[in-house]
XYZ file of C-alpha atoms in Angstrom:
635
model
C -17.082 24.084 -6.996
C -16.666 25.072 -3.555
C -13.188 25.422 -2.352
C -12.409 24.755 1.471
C -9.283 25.751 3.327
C -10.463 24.122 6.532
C -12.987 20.502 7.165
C -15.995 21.428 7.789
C -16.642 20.482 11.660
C -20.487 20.288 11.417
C -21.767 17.830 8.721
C -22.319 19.508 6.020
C -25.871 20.033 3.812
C -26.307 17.679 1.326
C -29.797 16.894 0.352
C -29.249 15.042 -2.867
C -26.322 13.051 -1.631
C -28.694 12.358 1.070
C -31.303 10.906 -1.185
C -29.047 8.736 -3.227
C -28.743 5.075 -1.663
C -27.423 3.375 -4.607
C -25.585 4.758 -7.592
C -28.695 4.031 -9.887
C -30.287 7.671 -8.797
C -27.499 9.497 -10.668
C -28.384 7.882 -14.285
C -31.783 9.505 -14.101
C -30.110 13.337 -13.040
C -29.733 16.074 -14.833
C -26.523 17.907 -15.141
C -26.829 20.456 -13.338
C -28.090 17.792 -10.879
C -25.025 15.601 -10.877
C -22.900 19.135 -10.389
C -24.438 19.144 -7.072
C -24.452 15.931 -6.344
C -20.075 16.669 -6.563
C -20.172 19.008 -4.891
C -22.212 17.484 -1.881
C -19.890 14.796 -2.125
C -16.667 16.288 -1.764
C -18.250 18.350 1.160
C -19.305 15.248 2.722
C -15.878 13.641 2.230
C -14.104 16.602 4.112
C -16.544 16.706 7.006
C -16.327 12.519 7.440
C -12.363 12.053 6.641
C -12.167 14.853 9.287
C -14.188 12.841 12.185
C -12.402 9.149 11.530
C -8.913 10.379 10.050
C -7.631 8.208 6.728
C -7.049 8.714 3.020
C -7.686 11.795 1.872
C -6.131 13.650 -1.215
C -6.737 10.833 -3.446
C -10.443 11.061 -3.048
C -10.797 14.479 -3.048
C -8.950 14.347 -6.771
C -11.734 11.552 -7.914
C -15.002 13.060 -6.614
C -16.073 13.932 -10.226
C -14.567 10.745 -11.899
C -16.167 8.875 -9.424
C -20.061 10.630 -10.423
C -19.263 10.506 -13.571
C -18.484 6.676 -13.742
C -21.156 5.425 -11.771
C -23.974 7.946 -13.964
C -22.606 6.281 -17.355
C -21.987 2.690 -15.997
C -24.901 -0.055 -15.050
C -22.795 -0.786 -11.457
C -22.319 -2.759 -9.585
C -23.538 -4.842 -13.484
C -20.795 -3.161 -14.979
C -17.639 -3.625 -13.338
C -15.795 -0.730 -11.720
C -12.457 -2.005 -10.464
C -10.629 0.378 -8.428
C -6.767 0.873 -8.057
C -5.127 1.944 -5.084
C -7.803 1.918 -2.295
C -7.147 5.544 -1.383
C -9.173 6.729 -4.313
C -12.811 5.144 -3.521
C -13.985 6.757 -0.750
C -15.954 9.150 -2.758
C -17.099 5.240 -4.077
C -18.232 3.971 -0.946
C -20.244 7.249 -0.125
C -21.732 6.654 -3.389
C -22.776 2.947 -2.992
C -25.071 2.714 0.714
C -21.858 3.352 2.985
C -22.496 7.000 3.802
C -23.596 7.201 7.136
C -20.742 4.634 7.992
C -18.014 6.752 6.712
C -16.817 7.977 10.145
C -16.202 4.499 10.923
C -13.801 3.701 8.318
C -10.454 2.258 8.979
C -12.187 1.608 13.023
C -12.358 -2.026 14.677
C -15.896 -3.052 13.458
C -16.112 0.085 11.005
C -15.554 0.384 7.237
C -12.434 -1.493 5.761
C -10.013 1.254 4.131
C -10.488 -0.264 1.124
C -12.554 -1.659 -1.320
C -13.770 -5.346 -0.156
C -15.930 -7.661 -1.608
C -17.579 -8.762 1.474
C -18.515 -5.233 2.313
C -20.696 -4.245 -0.996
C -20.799 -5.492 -4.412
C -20.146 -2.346 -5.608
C -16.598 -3.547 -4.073
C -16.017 -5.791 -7.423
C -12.362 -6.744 -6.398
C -10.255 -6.385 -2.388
C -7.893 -4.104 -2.946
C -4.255 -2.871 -0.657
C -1.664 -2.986 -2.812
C -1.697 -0.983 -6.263
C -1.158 -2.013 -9.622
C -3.552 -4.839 -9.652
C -6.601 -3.368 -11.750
C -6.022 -3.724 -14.621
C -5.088 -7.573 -14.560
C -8.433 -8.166 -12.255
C -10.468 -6.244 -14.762
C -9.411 -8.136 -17.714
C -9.919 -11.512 -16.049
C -13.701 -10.089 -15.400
C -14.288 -9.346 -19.111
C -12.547 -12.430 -20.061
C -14.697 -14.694 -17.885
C -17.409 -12.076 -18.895
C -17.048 -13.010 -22.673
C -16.899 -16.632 -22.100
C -20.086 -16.988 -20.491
C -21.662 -14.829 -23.306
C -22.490 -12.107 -20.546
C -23.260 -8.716 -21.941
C -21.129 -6.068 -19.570
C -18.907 -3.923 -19.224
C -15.317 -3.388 -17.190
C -13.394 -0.766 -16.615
C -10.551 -0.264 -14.520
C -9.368 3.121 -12.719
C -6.139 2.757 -12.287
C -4.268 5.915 -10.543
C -1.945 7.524 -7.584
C 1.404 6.434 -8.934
C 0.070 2.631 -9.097
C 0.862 3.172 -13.555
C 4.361 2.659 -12.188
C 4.529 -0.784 -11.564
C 5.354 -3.541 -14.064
C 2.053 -5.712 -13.299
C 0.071 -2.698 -14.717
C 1.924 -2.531 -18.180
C 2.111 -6.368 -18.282
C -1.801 -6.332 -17.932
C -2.314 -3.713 -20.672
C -0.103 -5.778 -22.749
C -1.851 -8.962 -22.514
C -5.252 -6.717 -22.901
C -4.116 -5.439 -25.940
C -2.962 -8.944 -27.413
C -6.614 -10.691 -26.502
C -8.234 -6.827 -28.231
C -10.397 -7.241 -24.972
C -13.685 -5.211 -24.237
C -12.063 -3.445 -21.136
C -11.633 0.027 -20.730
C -8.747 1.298 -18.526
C -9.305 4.985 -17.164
C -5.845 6.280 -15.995
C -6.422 9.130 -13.345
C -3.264 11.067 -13.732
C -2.554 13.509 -10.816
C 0.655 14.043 -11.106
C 1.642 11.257 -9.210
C 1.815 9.327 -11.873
C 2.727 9.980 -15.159
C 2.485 13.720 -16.521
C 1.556 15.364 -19.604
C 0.839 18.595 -20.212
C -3.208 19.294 -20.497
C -3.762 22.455 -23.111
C -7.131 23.763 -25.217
C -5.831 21.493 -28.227
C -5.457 18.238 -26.021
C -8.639 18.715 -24.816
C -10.449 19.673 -27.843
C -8.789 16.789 -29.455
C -9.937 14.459 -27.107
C -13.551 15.371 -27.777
C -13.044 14.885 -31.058
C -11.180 11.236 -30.494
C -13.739 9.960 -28.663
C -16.663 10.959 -30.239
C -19.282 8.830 -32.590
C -18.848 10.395 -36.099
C -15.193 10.686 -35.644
C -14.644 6.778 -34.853
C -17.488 5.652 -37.713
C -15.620 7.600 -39.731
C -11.991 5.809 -38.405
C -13.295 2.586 -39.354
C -15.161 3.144 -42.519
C -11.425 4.659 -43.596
C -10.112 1.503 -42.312
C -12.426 -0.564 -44.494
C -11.858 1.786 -47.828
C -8.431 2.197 -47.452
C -7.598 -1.641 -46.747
C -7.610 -2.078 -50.325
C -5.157 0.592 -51.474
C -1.711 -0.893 -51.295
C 0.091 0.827 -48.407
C -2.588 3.264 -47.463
C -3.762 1.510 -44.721
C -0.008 2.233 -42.527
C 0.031 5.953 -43.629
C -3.018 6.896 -42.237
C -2.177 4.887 -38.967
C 1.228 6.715 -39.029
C -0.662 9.743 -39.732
C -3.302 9.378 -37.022
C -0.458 8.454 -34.804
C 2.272 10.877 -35.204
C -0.977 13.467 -34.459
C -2.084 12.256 -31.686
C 1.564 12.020 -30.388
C 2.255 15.663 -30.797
C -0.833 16.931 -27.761
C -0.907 13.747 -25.787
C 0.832 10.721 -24.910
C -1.143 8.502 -27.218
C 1.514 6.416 -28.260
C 2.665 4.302 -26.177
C -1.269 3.354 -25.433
C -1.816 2.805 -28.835
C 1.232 0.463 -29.506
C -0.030 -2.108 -26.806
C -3.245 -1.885 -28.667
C -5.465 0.277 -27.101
C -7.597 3.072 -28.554
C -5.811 6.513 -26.477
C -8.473 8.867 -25.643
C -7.023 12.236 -23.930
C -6.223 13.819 -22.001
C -9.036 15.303 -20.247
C -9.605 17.917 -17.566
C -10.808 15.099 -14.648
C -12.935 18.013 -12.798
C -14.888 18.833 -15.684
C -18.272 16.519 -14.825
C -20.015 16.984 -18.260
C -16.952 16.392 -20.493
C -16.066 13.344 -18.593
C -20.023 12.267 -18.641
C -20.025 12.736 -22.185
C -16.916 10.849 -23.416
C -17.501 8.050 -20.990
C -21.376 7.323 -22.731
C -19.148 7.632 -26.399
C -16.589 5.096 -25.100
C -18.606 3.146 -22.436
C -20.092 0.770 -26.014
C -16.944 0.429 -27.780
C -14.949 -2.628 -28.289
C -11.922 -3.505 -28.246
C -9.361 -1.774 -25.629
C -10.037 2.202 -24.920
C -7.700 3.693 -22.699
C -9.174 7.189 -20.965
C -6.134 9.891 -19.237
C -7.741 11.913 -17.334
C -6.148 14.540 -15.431
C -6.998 15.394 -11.759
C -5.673 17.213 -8.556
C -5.007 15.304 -5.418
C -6.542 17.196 -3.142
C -8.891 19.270 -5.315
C -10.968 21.820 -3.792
C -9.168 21.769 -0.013
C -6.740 24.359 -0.515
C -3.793 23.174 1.799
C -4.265 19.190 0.334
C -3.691 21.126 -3.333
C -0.803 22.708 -1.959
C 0.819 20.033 -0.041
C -0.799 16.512 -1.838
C 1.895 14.281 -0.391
C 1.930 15.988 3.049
C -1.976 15.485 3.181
C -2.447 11.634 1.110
C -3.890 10.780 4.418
C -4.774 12.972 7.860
C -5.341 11.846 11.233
C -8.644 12.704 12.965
C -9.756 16.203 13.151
C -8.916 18.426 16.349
C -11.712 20.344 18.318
C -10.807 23.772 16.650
C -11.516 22.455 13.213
C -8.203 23.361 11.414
C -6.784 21.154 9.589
C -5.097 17.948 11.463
C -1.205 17.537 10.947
C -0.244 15.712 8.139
C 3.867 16.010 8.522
C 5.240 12.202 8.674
C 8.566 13.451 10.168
C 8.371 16.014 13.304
C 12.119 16.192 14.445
C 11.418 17.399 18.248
C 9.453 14.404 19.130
C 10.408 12.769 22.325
C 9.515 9.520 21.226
C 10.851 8.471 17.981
C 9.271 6.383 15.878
C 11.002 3.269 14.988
C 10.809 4.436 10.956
C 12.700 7.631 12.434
C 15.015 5.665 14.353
C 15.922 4.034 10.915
C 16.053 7.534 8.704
C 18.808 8.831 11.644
C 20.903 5.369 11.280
C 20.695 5.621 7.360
C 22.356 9.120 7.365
C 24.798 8.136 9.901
C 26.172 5.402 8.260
C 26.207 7.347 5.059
C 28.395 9.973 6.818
C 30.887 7.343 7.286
C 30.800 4.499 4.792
C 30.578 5.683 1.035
C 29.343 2.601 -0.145
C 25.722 2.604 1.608
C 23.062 3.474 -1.264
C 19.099 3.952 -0.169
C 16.589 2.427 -1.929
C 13.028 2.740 -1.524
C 9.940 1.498 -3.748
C 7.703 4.401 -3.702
C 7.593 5.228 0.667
C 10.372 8.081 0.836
C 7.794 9.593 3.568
C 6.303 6.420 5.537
C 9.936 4.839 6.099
C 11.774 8.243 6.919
C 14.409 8.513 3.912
C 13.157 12.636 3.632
C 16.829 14.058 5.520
C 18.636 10.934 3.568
C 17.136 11.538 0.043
C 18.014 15.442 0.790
C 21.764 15.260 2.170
C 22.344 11.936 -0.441
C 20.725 12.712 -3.528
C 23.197 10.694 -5.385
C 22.985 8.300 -3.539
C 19.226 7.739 -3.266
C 16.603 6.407 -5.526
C 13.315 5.715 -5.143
C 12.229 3.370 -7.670
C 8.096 4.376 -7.811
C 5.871 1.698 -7.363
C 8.196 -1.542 -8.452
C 9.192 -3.631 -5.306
C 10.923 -6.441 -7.488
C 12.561 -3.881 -9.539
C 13.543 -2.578 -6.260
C 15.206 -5.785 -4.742
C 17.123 -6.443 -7.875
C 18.298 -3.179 -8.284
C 19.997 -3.740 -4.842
C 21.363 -7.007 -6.154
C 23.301 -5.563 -8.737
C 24.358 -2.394 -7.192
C 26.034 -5.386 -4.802
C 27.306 -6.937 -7.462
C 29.472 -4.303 -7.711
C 30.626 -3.523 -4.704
C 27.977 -0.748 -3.466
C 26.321 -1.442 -0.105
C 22.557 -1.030 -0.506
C 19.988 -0.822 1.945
C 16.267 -1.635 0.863
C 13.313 0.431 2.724
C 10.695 -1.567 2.051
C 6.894 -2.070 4.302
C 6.504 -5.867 4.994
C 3.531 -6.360 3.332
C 5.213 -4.791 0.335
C 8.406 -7.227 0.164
C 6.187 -9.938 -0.403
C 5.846 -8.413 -3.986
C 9.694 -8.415 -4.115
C 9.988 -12.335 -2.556
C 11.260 -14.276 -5.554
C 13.710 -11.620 -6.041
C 14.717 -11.524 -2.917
C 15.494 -15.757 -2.972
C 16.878 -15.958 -6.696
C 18.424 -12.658 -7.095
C 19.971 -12.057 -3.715
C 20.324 -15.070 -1.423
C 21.163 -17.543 -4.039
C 23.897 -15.349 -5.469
C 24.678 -14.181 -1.461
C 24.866 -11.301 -2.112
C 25.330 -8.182 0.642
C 21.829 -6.433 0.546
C 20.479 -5.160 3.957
C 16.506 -5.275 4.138
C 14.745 -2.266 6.651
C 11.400 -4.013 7.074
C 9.072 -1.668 8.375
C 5.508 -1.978 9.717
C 6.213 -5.798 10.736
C 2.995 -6.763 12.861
C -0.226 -5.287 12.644
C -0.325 -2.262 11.635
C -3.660 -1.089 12.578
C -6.201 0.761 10.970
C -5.582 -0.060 7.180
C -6.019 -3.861 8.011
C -5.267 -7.347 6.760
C -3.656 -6.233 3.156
C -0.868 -4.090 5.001
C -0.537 -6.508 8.324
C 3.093 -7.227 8.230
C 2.054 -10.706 9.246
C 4.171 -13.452 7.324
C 7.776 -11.739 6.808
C 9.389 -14.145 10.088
C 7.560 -17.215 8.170
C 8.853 -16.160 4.537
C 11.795 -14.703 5.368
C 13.266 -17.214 7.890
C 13.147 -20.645 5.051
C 15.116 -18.672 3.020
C 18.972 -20.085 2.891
C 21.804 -17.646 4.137
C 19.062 -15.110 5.520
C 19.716 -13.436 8.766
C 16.387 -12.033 10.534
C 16.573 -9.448 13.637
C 13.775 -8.039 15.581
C 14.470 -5.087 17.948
C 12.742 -4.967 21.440
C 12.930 -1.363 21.467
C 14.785 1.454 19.801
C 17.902 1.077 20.920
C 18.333 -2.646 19.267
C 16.727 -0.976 16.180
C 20.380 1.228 15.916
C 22.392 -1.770 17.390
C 20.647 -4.124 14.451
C 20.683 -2.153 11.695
C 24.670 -1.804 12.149
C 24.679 -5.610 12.543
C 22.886 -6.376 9.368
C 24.883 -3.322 7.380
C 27.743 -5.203 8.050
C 27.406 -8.509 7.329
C 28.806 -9.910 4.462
C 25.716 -11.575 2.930
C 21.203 -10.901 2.889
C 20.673 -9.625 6.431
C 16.792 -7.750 7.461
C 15.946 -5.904 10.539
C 11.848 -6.283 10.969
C 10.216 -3.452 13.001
C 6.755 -2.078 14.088
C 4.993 0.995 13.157
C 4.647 3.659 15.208
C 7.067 4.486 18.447
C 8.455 1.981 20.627
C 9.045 1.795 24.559
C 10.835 5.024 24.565
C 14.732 3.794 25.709
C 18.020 6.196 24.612
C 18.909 5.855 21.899
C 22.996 5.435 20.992
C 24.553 8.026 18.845
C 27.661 5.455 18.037
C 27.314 3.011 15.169
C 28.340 -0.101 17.572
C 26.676 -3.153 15.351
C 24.376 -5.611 18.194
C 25.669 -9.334 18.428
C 24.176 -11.574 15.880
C 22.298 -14.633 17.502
C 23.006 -14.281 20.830
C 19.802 -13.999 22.998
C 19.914 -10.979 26.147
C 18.401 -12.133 29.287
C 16.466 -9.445 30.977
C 14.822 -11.568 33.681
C 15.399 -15.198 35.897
C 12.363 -16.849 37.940
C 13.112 -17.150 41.314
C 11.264 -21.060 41.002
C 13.027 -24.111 41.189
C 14.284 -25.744 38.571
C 11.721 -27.643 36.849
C 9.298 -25.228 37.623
C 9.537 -22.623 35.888
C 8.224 -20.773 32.873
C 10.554 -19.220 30.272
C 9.040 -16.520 27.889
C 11.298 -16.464 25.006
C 9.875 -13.026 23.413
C 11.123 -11.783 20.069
C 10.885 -7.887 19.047
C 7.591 -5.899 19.662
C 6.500 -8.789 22.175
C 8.947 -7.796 24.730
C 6.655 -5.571 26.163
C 3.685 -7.627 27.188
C 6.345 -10.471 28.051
C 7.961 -8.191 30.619
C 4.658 -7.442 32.710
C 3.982 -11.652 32.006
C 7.142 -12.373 33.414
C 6.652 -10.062 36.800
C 3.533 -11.572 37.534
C 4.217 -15.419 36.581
C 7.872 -15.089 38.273
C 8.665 -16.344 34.860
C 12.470 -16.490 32.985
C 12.048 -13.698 30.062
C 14.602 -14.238 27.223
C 14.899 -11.495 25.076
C 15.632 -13.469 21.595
C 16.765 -11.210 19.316
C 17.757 -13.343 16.539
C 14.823 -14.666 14.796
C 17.410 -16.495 12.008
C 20.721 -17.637 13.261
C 18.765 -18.780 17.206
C 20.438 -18.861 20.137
C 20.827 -22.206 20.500
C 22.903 -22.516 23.923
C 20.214 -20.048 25.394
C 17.332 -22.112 24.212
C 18.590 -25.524 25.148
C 19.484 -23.887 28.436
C 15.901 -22.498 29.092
C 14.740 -26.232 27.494
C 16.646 -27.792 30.528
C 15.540 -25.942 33.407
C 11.959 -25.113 32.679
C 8.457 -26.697 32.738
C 6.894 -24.942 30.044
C 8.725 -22.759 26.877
C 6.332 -20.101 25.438
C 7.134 -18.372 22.466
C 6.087 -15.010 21.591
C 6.013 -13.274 18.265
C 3.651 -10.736 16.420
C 3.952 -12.853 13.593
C 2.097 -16.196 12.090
C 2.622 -18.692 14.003
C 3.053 -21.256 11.171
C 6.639 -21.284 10.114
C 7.584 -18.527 12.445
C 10.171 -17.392 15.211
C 8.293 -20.145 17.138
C 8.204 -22.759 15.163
C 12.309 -21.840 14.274
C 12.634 -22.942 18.383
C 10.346 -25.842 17.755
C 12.463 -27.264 14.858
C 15.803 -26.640 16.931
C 14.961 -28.757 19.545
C 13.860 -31.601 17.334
C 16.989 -31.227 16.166
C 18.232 -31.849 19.287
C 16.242 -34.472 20.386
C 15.205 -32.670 23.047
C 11.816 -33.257 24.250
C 9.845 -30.016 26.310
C 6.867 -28.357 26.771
C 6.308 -25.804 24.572
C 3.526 -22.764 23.996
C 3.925 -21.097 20.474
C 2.175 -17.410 20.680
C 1.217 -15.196 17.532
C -1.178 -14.367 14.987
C -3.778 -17.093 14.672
C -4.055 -18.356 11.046
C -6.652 -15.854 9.398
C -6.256 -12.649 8.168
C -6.418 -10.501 11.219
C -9.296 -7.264 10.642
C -8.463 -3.580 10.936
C -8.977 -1.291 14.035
C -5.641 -0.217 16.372
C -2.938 -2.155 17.210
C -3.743 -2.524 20.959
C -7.066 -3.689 19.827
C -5.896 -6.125 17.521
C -3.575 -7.212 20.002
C -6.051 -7.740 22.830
C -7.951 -9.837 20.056
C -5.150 -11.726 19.019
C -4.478 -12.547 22.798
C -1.220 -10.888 22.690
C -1.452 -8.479 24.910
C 0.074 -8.791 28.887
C -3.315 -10.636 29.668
C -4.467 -12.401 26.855
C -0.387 -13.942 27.053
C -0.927 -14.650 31.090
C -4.011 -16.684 30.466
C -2.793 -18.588 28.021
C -0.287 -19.627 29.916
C -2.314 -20.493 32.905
C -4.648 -22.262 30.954
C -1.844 -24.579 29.523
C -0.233 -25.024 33.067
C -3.811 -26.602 34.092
């Protein structure tokens, strides 16, 4: 295997990767063959990642796995389901997507992840981790029903063993003694186990024909000696224990094969034909590299789990999710500086994150507050009702979480921390679209979930400033409080160094029209939407409200801009249904105060991938798509 310590700038030569256009050519390769062909392909990877930017470690790790699954599998027959997207693009490369790679993650290119309207290779969408396993078994279940004769399996790797849906899958696969196999890629981000000559030798041995005919012929013979039977399965156990962690597997049911070196191609061809036939639960460890074979990904494998595109020298891009000179802070570094602040001076606070210590900025906290940090892995319910009862007695926790990802963490959020009202501030980051990883990590629905929820308080910061100024609000008060906020920087204002908290529901006015009364147009803008409502508002000569408070409202502020304007638009990078618009909608009912009103955000469908400003422009949310929808509504 070729090892790389830059991407290759020129694409690289790959004739038999070239001549494979479905996975189907690899069954009829020789070894040395499908060697080549993984080597090609991790080449390829380096050279494509490098032109379009994305996920990157995680593939690199899989690019034998990946060969070796798709030679001993009947795909897309068979079902491959894939965990955590980041691992199939050597998949897609594999399966007619090659020459499209460079798109990937674009507006009109390649979705980051596996979809089922892309390929059917793509057996189940995937974004968040963990789900596998349970999508797996439901195909062999359904499989088995309709007396179909295939098989599943189910990689499941990157951390995503951490979460509870995986081991509540395995359970219930183990139960039902399903035909699934589960093949856990293990690179270190995920569970750990030492990999030695013995483990490896011993996993040849587990997996291969003689050995199992001989298991259950035993089984059969032994069954009739009183007691026998449970020895040797104690036996058999307690040695398999001792080189690998077989046991656990085994008690849910499953037959534990490993673990195995995941880079060597003819071991893992060769215990994947032994297995493929079996029934009954297998469970393959396999043990990989993130990274493998680009030396600074195998040195830094969190640093590079994704890149941005490659620069014109052809070194490698920056990977570093924190650069502490930057003029422009993001809004996730605006939130890591508050967080250590606030430590400093309140004992209490306690930083939680499930699993994104890097993407929401907690590096400097989970360094200067190690006792006072945890991150939980992969668990966002765990992660919300660990907060609850670190409340419960008296601590002041403060959950990091991605909005997509608190949606995994909702019916904790409602049963274990609003109904008891209990003090837990939510830092909801990448609220919005998010860009280039698409509709399974839009942070689209938080305002609409969030804001039905009893006793909740909702902010969303214009800028970065507010961001500060919020999270001090929410801190302290006494009950559920969340500050949402984009990805990526904001409009670029000071930023405070005091802790001063921002006034709860009270809206900031930050421009009056100059019409008469009666005539005008009042933008009521909440958070990112500021921006485009500001250059709406110059040109309109429109009244731009500044809102603030998606949940308490501003009522006097609203019925104010109700009473001397023609038309109310609402603006939000959120659904519209049940939003921060519909929240003004429902007040004035209330009221029983009849006026024109304009609700702007995400339509109802699940918004593509590409970069914000392009999804925005779609959406009609930018400063001109906003300005003719207006017009058009004035007549």
């Amino acid at each position: 295997m070729k090892l790389y310590d830059i991407i290759p700038v020129e694409r690289p030569v790959t004739p038999l990767l070239d001549s494979l256009n479905t996975p189907a050519a690899l069954r009829a390769m020789s070894s040395a063959q499908l060697l080549q062909v993984a080597d090609e392909l991790r080449a390829y990877l380096l050279y494509s990642v490098g032109r379009s930017g994305g996920h990157f470690g995680a593939g690199l790790g899989v690019v034998e796995l990946t060969v070796a699954l798709h030679h001993a599998l009947e795909t897309p027959h068979d079902r491959l389901v894939w965990d955590v997207g980041h691992q199939a693009y050597p998949h897609k490369i594999l399966t007619g997507r090659r020459e499209a790679m460079p798109t990937i993650r674009q507006y009109g290119g390649l979705a980051a992840f596996p979809r089922r309207a892309e390929s059917p290779y793509d057996t189940f969408g995937v974004g968040h981790s963990s789900t596998s396993i349970s999508a797996a078994l439901g195909m062999a279940l359904a499989a088995a029903t309709r007396g179909d004769k295939r098989r599943v399996c189910a990689v499941i790797g990157d951390g995503a063993l951490t979460a509870g849906m995986a081991f509540e899958a395995l359970a219930h696969a183990g139960h039902l003694d399903a035909n699934l196999l589960v093949v856990l890629n293990d690179n270190e981000m995920s569970i750990s186990e030492n990999v030695g000559g013995i483990a490896s030798y011993l996993a040849g041995i587990l997996s291969s024909k003689p050995y199992l005919a001989i298991r259950e012929e035993g089984k059969r013979v032994l069954s009739h000696l009183p007691g026998a039977l449970e020895l040797a399965r104690r036996t058999e156990e307690h040695m398999k224990g001792m080189v690998s962690p077989a046991t656990l597997f085994e008690e849910m049911g499953f037959n534990y094969i490993g673990p195995l070196d995941g880079h060597d191609l003819p071991t893992l061809i060769q215990t994947l034909r032994n297995i493929r036939d079996l029934d009954g639960p297998q469970f393959l460890h396999v043990k990989t590299r993130k990274g493998r074979g680009f030396l600074p990904a195998e040195a830094d494998p969190i640093g590079y789990h994704a890149i941005t595109k490659l620069e014109k020298n052809g070194d490698a891009p920056s990977s570093a999710p924190v650069v502490p000179a930057r003029k422009k802070p993001k809004y996730c570094n605006v939130f890591g500086e508050w967080l250590c602040d606030m430590a400093a001076v309140d004992q209490r606070l306690i930083g939680i994150t499930p699993a994104m210590r890097e993407g929401s900025d907690l590096i400097r906290f989970s360094k200067e507050y190690p006792d006072r940090y945890y991150d939980v892995a992969i668990a966002e319910q765990h992660a919300v009702t660990l907060a609850a009862g670190m409340a419960c007695e008296g601590a002041k926790p403060v959950v990091a979480i991605y909005s997509t990802f608190l949606q995994r963490g909702y019916d904790q959020l409602i049963h274990d921390v609003a109904v008891q009202e209990l003090d837990v501030t939510f830092a909801i980051d990448r609220a919005g679209l998010v860009g280039e990883d698409g509709p399974t990590h839009h942070g689209s629905m938080d305002l609409s979930y969030l804001r039905c929820v009893p006793g909740m308080v909702i902010l969303a910061p214009a800028d970065e400033a507010e961001c500060r100024a919020m999270l001090s609000a929410a801190y302290h008060h006494p009950g559920p409080a969340a500050v949402r906020y984009p990805r990526g920087s904001g409009p670029g204002v000071a930023i405070p160094s005091h802790l001063e908290p921002l006034e709860i529901g009270k809206a900031e006015l930050r421009r009056e029209s100059g019409a008469e009364p009666g005539k005008r147009v009042a933008l009521l803008a909440f958070g990112s939407l500021n921006g485009p409502a500001a250059e709406v508002a110059a040109s309109l000569d429109a009244t731009h409200l500044n809102m603030r408070s998606v949940k308490p409202l501003d009522r006097e502020a609203i019925l104010a801009a109700a009473a001397d304007h023609e038309l109310l638009v609402t603006l939000e990078e959120n659904a519209v249904a049940g939003g921060a618009g519909s929240g003004v909608n429902e007040l004035l009912a209330a009221e029983g105060v009849q006026a024109a009103l304009l609700n702007l955000g995400l339509p109802d469908a699940f918004v593509e991938h590409g970069k914000p400003a392009e999804l925005l422009t779609e959406c009609g949310l930018d400063a001109a798509g906003i300005e003719a929808a207006i017009r058009a509504r004035l007549g």
